[in-house]
mmCIF file of C-alpha atoms in Angstrom:
data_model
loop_
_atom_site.group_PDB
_atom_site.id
_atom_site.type_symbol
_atom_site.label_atom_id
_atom_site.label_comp_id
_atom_site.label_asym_id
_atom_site.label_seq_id
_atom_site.Cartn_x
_atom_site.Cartn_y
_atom_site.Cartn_z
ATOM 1 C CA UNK A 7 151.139 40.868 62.913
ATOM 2 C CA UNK A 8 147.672 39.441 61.503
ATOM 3 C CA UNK A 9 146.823 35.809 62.520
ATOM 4 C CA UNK A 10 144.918 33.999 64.478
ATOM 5 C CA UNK A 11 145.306 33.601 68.264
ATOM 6 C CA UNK A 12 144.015 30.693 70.454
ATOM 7 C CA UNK A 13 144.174 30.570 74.085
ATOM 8 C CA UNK A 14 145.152 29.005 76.221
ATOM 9 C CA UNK A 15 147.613 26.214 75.010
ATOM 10 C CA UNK A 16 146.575 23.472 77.522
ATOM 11 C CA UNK A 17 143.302 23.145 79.338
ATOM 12 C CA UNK A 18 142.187 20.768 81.710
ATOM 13 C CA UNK A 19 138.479 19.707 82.424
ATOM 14 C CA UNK A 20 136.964 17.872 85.363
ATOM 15 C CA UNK A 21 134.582 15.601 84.972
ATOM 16 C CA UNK A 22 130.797 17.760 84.496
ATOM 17 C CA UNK A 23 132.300 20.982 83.698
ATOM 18 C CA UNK A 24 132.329 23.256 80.628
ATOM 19 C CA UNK A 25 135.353 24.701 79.183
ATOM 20 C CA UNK A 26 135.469 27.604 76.802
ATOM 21 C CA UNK A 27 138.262 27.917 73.775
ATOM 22 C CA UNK A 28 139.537 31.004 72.637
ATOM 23 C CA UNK A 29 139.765 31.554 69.238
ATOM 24 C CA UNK A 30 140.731 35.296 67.431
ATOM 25 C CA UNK A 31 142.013 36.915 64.261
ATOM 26 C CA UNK A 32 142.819 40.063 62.934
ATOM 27 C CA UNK A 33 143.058 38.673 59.538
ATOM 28 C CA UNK A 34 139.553 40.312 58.118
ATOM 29 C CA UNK A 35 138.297 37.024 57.379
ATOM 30 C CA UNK A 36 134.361 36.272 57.326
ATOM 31 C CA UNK A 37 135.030 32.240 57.552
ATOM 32 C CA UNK A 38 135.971 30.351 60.608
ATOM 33 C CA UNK A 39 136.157 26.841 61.705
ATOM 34 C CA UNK A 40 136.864 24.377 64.307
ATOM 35 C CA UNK A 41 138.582 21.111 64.327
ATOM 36 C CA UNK A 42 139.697 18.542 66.681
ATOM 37 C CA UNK A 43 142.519 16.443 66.438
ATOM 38 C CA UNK A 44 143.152 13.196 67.879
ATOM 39 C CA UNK A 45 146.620 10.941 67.198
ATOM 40 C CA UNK A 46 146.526 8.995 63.928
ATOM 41 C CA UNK A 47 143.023 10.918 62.564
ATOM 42 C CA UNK A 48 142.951 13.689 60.501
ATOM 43 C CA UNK A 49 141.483 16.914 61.155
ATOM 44 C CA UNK A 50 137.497 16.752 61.729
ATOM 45 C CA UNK A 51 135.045 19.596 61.525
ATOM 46 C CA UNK A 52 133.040 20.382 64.573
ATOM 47 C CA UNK A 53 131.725 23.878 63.508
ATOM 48 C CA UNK A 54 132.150 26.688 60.897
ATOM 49 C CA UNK A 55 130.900 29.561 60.779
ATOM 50 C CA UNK A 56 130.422 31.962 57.306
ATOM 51 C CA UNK A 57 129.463 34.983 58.965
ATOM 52 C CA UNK A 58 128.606 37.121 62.128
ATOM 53 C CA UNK A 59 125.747 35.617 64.094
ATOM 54 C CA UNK A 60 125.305 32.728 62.068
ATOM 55 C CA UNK A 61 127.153 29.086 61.997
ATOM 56 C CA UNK A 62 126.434 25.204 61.006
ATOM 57 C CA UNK A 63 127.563 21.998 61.789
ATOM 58 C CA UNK A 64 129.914 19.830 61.232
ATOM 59 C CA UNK A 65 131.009 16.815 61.178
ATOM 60 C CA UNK A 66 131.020 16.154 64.721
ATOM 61 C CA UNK A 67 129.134 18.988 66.543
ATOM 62 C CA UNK A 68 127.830 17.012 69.563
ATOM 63 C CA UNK A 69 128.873 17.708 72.938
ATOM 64 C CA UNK A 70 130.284 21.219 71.368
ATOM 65 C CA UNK A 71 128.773 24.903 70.931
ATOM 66 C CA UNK A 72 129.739 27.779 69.539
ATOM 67 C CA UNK A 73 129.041 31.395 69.340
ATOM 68 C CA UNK A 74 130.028 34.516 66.291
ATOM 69 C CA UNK A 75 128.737 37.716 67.659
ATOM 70 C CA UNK A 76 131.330 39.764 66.551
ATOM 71 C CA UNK A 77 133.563 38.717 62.956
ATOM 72 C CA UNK A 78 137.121 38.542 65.413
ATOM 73 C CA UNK A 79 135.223 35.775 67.345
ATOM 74 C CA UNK A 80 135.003 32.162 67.512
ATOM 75 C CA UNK A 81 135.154 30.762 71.074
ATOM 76 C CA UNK A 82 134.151 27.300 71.012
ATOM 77 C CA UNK A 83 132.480 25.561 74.280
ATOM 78 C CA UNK A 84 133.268 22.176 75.233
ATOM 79 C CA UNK A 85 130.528 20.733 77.524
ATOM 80 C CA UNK A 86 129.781 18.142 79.777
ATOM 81 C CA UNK A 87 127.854 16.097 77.324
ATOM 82 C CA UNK A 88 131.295 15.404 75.483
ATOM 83 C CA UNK A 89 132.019 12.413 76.859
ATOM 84 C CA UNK A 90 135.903 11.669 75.162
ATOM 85 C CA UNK A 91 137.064 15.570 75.201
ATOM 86 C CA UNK A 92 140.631 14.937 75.265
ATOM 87 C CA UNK A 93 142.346 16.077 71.575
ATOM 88 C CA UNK A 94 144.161 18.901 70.565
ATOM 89 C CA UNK A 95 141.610 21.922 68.959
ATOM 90 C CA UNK A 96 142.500 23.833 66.148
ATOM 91 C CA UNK A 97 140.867 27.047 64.943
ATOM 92 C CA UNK A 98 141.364 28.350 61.696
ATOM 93 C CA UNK A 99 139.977 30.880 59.468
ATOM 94 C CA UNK A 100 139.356 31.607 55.523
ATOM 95 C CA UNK A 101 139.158 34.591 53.224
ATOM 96 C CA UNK A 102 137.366 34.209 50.219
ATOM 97 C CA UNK A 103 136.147 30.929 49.367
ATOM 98 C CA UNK A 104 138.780 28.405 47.910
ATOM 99 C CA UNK A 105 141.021 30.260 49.756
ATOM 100 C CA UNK A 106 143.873 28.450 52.063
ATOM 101 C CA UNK A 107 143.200 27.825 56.043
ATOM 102 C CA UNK A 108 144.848 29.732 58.228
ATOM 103 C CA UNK A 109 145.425 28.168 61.560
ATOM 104 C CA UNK A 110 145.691 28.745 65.346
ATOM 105 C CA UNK A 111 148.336 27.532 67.626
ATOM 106 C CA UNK A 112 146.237 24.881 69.007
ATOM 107 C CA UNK A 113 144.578 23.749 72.312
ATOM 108 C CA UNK A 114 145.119 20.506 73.727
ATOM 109 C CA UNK A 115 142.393 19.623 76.269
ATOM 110 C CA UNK A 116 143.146 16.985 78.515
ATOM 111 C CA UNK A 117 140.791 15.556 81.286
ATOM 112 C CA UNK A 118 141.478 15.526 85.083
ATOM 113 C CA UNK B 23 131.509 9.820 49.753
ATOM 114 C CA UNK B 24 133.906 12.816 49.597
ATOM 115 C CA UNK B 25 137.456 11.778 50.994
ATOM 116 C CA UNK B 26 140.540 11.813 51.128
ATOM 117 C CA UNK B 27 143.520 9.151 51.542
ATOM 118 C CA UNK B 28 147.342 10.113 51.967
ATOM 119 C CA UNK B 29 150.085 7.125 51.874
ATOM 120 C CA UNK B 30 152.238 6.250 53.222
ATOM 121 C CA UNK B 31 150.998 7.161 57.451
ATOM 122 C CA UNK B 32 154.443 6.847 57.934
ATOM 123 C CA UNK B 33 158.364 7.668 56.211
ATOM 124 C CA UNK B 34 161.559 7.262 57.409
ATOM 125 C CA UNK B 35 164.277 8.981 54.720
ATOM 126 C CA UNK B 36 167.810 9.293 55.347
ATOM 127 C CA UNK B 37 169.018 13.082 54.697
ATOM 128 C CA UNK B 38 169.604 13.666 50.920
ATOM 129 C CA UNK B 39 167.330 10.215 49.912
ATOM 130 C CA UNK B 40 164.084 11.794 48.050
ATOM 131 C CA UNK B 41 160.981 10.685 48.004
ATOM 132 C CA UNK B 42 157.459 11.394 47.210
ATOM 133 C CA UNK B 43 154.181 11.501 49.492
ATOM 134 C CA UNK B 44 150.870 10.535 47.922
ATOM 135 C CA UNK B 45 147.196 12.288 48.580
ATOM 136 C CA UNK B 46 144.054 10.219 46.474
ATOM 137 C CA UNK B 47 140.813 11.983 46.984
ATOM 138 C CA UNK B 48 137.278 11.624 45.597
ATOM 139 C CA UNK B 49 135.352 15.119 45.700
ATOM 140 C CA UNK B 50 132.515 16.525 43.754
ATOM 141 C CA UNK B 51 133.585 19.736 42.448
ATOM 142 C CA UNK B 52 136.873 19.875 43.651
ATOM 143 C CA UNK B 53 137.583 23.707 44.483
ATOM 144 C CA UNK B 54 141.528 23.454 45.575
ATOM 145 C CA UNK B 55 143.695 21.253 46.946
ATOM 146 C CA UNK B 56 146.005 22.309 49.726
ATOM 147 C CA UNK B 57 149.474 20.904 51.532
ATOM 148 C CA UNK B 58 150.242 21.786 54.679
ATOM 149 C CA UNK B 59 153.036 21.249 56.889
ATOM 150 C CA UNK B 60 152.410 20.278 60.883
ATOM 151 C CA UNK B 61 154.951 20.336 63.887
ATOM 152 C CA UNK B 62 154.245 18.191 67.054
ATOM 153 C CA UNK B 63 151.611 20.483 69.124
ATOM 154 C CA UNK B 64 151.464 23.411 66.521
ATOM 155 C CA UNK B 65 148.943 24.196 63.937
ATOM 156 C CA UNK B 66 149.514 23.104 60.103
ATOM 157 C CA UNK B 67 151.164 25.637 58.325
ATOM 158 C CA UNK B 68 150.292 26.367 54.506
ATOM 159 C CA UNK B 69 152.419 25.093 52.112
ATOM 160 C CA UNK B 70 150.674 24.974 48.249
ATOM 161 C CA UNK B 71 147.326 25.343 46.717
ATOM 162 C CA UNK B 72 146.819 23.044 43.778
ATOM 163 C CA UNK B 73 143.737 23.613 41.454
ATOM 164 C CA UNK B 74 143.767 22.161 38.481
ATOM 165 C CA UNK B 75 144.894 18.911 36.525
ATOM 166 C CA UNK B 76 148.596 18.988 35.426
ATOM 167 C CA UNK B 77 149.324 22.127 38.141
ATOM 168 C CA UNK B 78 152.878 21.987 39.546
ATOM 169 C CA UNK B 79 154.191 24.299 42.828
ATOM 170 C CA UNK B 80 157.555 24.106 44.281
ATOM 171 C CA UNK B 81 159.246 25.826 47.142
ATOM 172 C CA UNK B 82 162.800 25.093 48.225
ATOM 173 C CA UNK B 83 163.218 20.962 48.311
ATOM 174 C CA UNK B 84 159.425 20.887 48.031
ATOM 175 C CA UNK B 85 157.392 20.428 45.112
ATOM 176 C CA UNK B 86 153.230 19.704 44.542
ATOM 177 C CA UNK B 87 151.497 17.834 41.413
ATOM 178 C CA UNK B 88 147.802 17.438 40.760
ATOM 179 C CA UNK B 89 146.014 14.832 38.306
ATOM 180 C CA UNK B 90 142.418 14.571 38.657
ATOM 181 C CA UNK B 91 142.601 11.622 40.955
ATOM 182 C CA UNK B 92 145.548 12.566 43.488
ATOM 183 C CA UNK B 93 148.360 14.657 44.423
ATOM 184 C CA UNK B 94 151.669 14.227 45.272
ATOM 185 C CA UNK B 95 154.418 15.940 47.180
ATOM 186 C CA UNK B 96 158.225 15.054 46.010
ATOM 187 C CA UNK B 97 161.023 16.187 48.946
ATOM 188 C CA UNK B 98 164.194 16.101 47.163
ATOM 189 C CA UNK B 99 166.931 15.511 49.192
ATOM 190 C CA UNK B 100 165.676 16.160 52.824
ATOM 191 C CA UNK B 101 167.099 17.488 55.465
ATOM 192 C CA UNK B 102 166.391 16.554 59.250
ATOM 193 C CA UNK B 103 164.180 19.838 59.328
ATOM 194 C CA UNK B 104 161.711 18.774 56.839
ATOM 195 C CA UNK B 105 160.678 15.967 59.890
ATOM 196 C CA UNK B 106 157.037 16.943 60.393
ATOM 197 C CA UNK B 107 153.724 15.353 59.714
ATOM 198 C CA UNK B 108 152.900 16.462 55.957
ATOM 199 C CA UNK B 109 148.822 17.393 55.513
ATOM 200 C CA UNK B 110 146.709 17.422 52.745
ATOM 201 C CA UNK B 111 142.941 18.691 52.509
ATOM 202 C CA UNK B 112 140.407 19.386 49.596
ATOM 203 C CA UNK B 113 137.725 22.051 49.435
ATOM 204 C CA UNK B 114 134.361 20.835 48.419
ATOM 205 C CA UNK B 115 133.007 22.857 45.574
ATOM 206 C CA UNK B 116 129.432 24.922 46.685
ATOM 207 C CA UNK B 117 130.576 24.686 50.570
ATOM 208 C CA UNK B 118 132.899 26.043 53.103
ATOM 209 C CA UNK B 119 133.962 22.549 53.973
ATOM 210 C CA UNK B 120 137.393 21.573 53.676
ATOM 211 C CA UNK B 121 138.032 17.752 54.119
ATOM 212 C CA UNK B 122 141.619 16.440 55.789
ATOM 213 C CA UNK B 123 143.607 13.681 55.106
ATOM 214 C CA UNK B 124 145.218 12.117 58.148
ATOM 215 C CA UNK B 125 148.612 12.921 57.189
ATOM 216 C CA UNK B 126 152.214 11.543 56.461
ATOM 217 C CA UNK B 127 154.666 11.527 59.119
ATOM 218 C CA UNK B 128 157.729 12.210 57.372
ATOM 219 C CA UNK B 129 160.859 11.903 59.642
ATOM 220 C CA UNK B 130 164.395 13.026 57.771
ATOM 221 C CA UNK B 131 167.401 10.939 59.724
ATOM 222 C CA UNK B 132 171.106 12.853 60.046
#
């Protein structure tokens, strides 16, 4: 089945440490994105990327990094300079432009 | 300042009572509007892309409008199952940016 697959579901981060999210699809599509979520906000933009080996920032981007070496790809690095990490991540991904989102399960990082 | 506003944050319907959700949103170049449905600790799933004035989508007790100012989503007569917290987003025209409302949580009593 084509979609996009984010692992794991819950993640856990002591204090200092970086944690990588997994983000993949089989969907063919050249956009991806990340977005945090946090209890009564909407969805906000930390990175997208339009194509293999290159991405921008969003709305939010500090304390976050990303890499797109191949087009599957997204994994999105949460590090120590994040000071509030705790929010559930969403990847998602985009076909041609003003095309619908498809999104990920979801990964909700919690601190220790 | 590109955004976008849904009302009301929060509905409480009694099966079969319909209703409507609202989305405002202030975009230059507005390249698509979108609906999506979201489950506690699941990703939004699609529901409707709107993209111009006077457009109209429906799917089962679901149906999307679009004037140039705001969207709405009627649910006529709900059933506990449409419960979920009801997105709505807007694509910026010249960009890959997609902006998000902060959602109505719509919750359908038995």
């Amino acid at each position: 089945d084509g979609g996009i697959t984010q692992s794991p579901k819950y993640l856990f981060r002591k204090e200092g440490q970086n944690v990588t999210l997994s983000c993949e699809q089989n969907l063919n599509h050249d956009a991806m994105y990340w977005y945090r979520q946090d209890p009564g906000q909407g969805l906000r933009l930390i990175y997208y990327s339009q194509i293999v080996n290159d991405f921008q920032k969003g709305d939010i981007a500090e304390g976050y990094s990303v890499s797109r070496e191949k087009k599957e790809s997204f994994p999105l690095t949460v590090t120590s300079a994040q000071k509030n990490p705790t929010a559930f991540y969403l990847c998602a991904s985009g076909g041609t432009e003003n095309e619908k989102l498809f999104f990920g399960s979801g990964t909700q990082l919690s601190v220790l | 300042e590109d955004q976008v506003t849904q009302s009301p944050e929060a509905l409480r319907l009694q099966e079969g009572e319909s209703s409507s959700l609202n989305c405002s949103y202030t975009v230059s170049g507005l390249r698509g509007l979108f609906w999506y449905r979201q489950d506690p600790g699941k990703g939004p799933e699609f529901l409707f892309t709107l993209y111009s004035a006077g457009e109209e989508k429906e799917k089962e007790r679901l149906k999307a409008t679009l004037t140039k100012k705001e969207s709405f989503l009627h649910i006529t007569a709900p059933k506990p199952e449409d419960s979920a917290t009801y997105l709505c987003a807007v694509k910026q025209g010249g960009t890959y940016k997609y902006i998000f409302g902060t959602g109505t949580r719509l919750k359908v009593l038995a």
